[in-house]
mmCIF file of C-alpha atoms in Angstrom:
data_model
loop_
_atom_site.group_PDB
_atom_site.id
_atom_site.type_symbol
_atom_site.label_atom_id
_atom_site.label_comp_id
_atom_site.label_asym_id
_atom_site.label_seq_id
_atom_site.Cartn_x
_atom_site.Cartn_y
_atom_site.Cartn_z
ATOM 1 C CA GLN F 666 -14.245 -9.235 8.253
ATOM 2 C CA VAL F 667 -12.867 -6.888 5.529
ATOM 3 C CA GLN F 668 -11.659 -7.930 2.182
ATOM 4 C CA LEU F 669 -9.159 -5.855 0.272
ATOM 5 C CA VAL F 670 -8.658 -6.241 -3.597
ATOM 6 C CA GLU F 671 -5.670 -4.214 -4.908
ATOM 7 C CA SER F 672 -5.428 -3.048 -9.006
ATOM 8 C CA GLY F 673 -3.125 -0.807 -10.801
ATOM 9 C CA GLY F 674 0.348 -2.781 -11.140
ATOM 10 C CA GLY F 675 1.851 -3.466 -14.390
ATOM 11 C CA THR F 676 5.053 -2.358 -15.887
ATOM 12 C CA ALA F 677 6.519 1.099 -15.976
ATOM 13 C CA GLN F 678 9.657 2.404 -16.907
ATOM 14 C CA ALA F 679 12.012 3.914 -14.412
ATOM 15 C CA GLY F 680 10.985 7.521 -13.694
ATOM 16 C CA ARG F 681 7.514 6.874 -14.800
ATOM 17 C CA SER F 682 4.557 6.796 -12.428
ATOM 18 C CA LEU F 683 1.546 4.310 -11.497
ATOM 19 C CA ARG F 684 -1.350 4.795 -9.122
ATOM 20 C CA LEU F 685 -2.001 1.186 -7.448
ATOM 21 C CA SER F 686 -5.848 1.366 -5.839
ATOM 22 C CA CYS F 687 -7.148 -0.997 -2.884
ATOM 23 C CA THR F 688 -10.689 -1.234 -2.703
ATOM 24 C CA ALA F 689 -12.480 -3.129 0.844
ATOM 25 C CA SER F 690 -15.649 -4.515 1.286
ATOM 26 C CA GLY F 691 -17.144 -6.425 3.990
ATOM 27 C CA ASN F 692 -16.813 -4.854 7.698
ATOM 28 C CA THR F 693 -14.973 -1.294 6.757
ATOM 29 C CA TYR F 694 -15.709 0.474 9.588
ATOM 30 C CA SER F 695 -12.001 0.280 10.623
ATOM 31 C CA LEU F 696 -10.390 1.307 7.477
ATOM 32 C CA ASN F 697 -8.734 4.218 8.665
ATOM 33 C CA CYS F 698 -5.364 1.671 9.784
ATOM 34 C CA LEU F 699 -4.994 0.915 6.381
ATOM 35 C CA GLY F 700 -1.029 0.419 4.542
ATOM 36 C CA TRP F 701 0.603 -0.638 1.584
ATOM 37 C CA PHE F 702 3.187 -3.427 1.913
ATOM 38 C CA ARG F 703 5.559 -4.858 -0.507
ATOM 39 C CA GLN F 704 7.440 -8.083 -1.106
ATOM 40 C CA THR F 705 10.387 -9.496 -3.410
ATOM 41 C CA PRO F 706 10.905 -12.901 -3.561
ATOM 42 C CA GLY F 707 12.828 -14.410 -0.614
ATOM 43 C CA LYS F 708 12.116 -11.680 1.336
ATOM 44 C CA VAL F 709 9.787 -10.650 4.450
ATOM 45 C CA HIS F 710 6.917 -7.816 3.789
ATOM 46 C CA GLU F 711 8.301 -4.416 3.656
ATOM 47 C CA GLY F 712 6.134 -1.230 5.096
ATOM 48 C CA VAL F 713 5.488 1.363 2.378
ATOM 49 C CA ALA F 714 2.709 3.599 3.550
ATOM 50 C CA ALA F 715 0.263 3.697 6.256
ATOM 51 C CA PHE F 716 -2.133 6.046 7.658
ATOM 52 C CA GLY F 717 -2.561 6.069 11.381
ATOM 53 C CA SER F 718 -5.180 5.802 13.566
ATOM 54 C CA GLY F 719 -8.191 8.115 13.002
ATOM 55 C CA GLY F 720 -6.672 8.669 9.169
ATOM 56 C CA GLY F 721 -4.684 11.841 10.038
ATOM 57 C CA SER F 722 -1.158 11.275 10.387
ATOM 58 C CA THR F 723 0.672 9.324 7.114
ATOM 59 C CA TYR F 724 3.925 6.940 7.327
ATOM 60 C CA TYR F 725 6.423 6.352 4.808
ATOM 61 C CA ALA F 726 9.224 4.427 4.591
ATOM 62 C CA GLY F 727 12.384 6.306 4.009
ATOM 63 C CA SER F 728 12.876 5.107 0.290
ATOM 64 C CA VAL F 729 9.959 6.130 -1.002
ATOM 65 C CA LYS F 730 9.416 9.198 0.935
ATOM 66 C CA GLY F 731 8.704 12.215 -1.536
ATOM 67 C CA ARG F 732 8.079 10.039 -4.568
ATOM 68 C CA PHE F 733 5.084 7.762 -3.288
ATOM 69 C CA THR F 734 1.551 9.309 -1.970
ATOM 70 C CA ILE F 735 -1.085 7.541 0.252
ATOM 71 C CA SER F 736 -4.655 8.746 0.274
ATOM 72 C CA LEU F 737 -7.862 7.272 0.766
ATOM 73 C CA ASP F 738 -11.522 8.177 -0.470
ATOM 74 C CA LYS F 739 -13.591 7.440 2.287
ATOM 75 C CA ALA F 740 -17.138 7.516 -0.182
ATOM 76 C CA LYS F 741 -15.321 4.783 -2.489
ATOM 77 C CA ASN F 742 -14.065 2.349 0.607
ATOM 78 C CA THR F 743 -10.662 2.995 -1.101
ATOM 79 C CA VAL F 744 -6.904 3.646 -0.688
ATOM 80 C CA TYR F 745 -4.719 4.480 -3.249
ATOM 81 C CA LEU F 746 -0.675 4.481 -3.647
ATOM 82 C CA GLN F 747 0.250 7.109 -6.434
ATOM 83 C CA MET F 748 3.956 6.101 -6.875
ATOM 84 C CA ASN F 749 6.262 8.934 -9.034
ATOM 85 C CA ASN F 750 9.823 8.503 -10.239
ATOM 86 C CA LEU F 751 9.640 4.670 -9.976
ATOM 87 C CA LYS F 752 12.903 3.180 -9.495
ATOM 88 C CA SER F 753 14.143 -0.553 -10.403
ATOM 89 C CA GLU F 754 14.112 -1.082 -6.524
ATOM 90 C CA ASP F 755 10.805 -0.351 -6.928
ATOM 91 C CA THR F 756 9.692 -3.662 -8.195
ATOM 92 C CA ALA F 757 7.712 -5.921 -6.166
ATOM 93 C CA MET F 758 4.737 -7.360 -5.335
ATOM 94 C CA TYR F 759 2.574 -4.511 -3.579
ATOM 95 C CA TYR F 760 -0.303 -5.647 -0.793
ATOM 96 C CA CYS F 761 -2.694 -3.202 1.425
ATOM 97 C CA ALA F 762 -3.633 -4.071 4.738
ATOM 98 C CA ALA F 763 -6.145 -3.200 7.143
ATOM 99 C CA ARG F 764 -6.230 -3.063 11.118
ATOM 100 C CA GLY F 765 -2.951 -2.592 11.703
ATOM 101 C CA TYR F 766 -0.271 -0.430 13.117
ATOM 102 C CA ARG F 767 1.798 2.377 11.041
ATOM 103 C CA LEU F 768 4.431 -0.024 9.119
ATOM 104 C CA ASP F 769 4.641 -2.743 10.626
ATOM 105 C CA PRO F 770 3.136 -6.028 8.757
ATOM 106 C CA LEU F 771 2.972 -8.080 11.816
ATOM 107 C CA ARG F 772 0.222 -5.612 13.049
ATOM 108 C CA TYR F 773 -2.013 -6.118 10.197
ATOM 109 C CA ASN F 774 -4.702 -9.188 10.093
ATOM 110 C CA SER F 775 -6.609 -8.342 6.778
ATOM 111 C CA TRP F 776 -4.605 -8.542 3.521
ATOM 112 C CA GLY F 777 -5.355 -8.358 0.190
ATOM 113 C CA GLN F 778 -3.802 -10.580 -2.942
ATOM 114 C CA GLY F 779 -1.179 -8.226 -3.728
ATOM 115 C CA THR F 780 -0.485 -6.745 -7.595
ATOM 116 C CA GLN F 781 2.568 -6.849 -9.122
ATOM 117 C CA VAL F 782 4.571 -3.840 -9.906
ATOM 118 C CA THR F 783 7.523 -4.060 -12.157
ATOM 119 C CA VAL F 784 10.158 -1.426 -13.129
ATOM 120 C CA SER F 785 12.501 -1.695 -15.873
#
């Protein structure tokens, strides 16, 4: 079992930046399969960014490509999502998830509690 705790959400003006963090604890041996997802009321989880198996490949949703960057600090068991040039449509609850496959939320079985991002 792996536990994931997100932080770093908040309110930002359009065009500004935020960095989300997700720290894992517990069984962290498979932390290379990590992803960030977001959800707005009434909608399903949307894959935002993810590492592929082995951590060598990254995947991004088209809507965030070039603006968001996923990174991993293995020593700290922490995955980050750097979000630049934020847009109002980025407003959502953001979740990190582990042990999945690319940007498919149905393939992930460990989830954090989420952190709210609001872009005004």
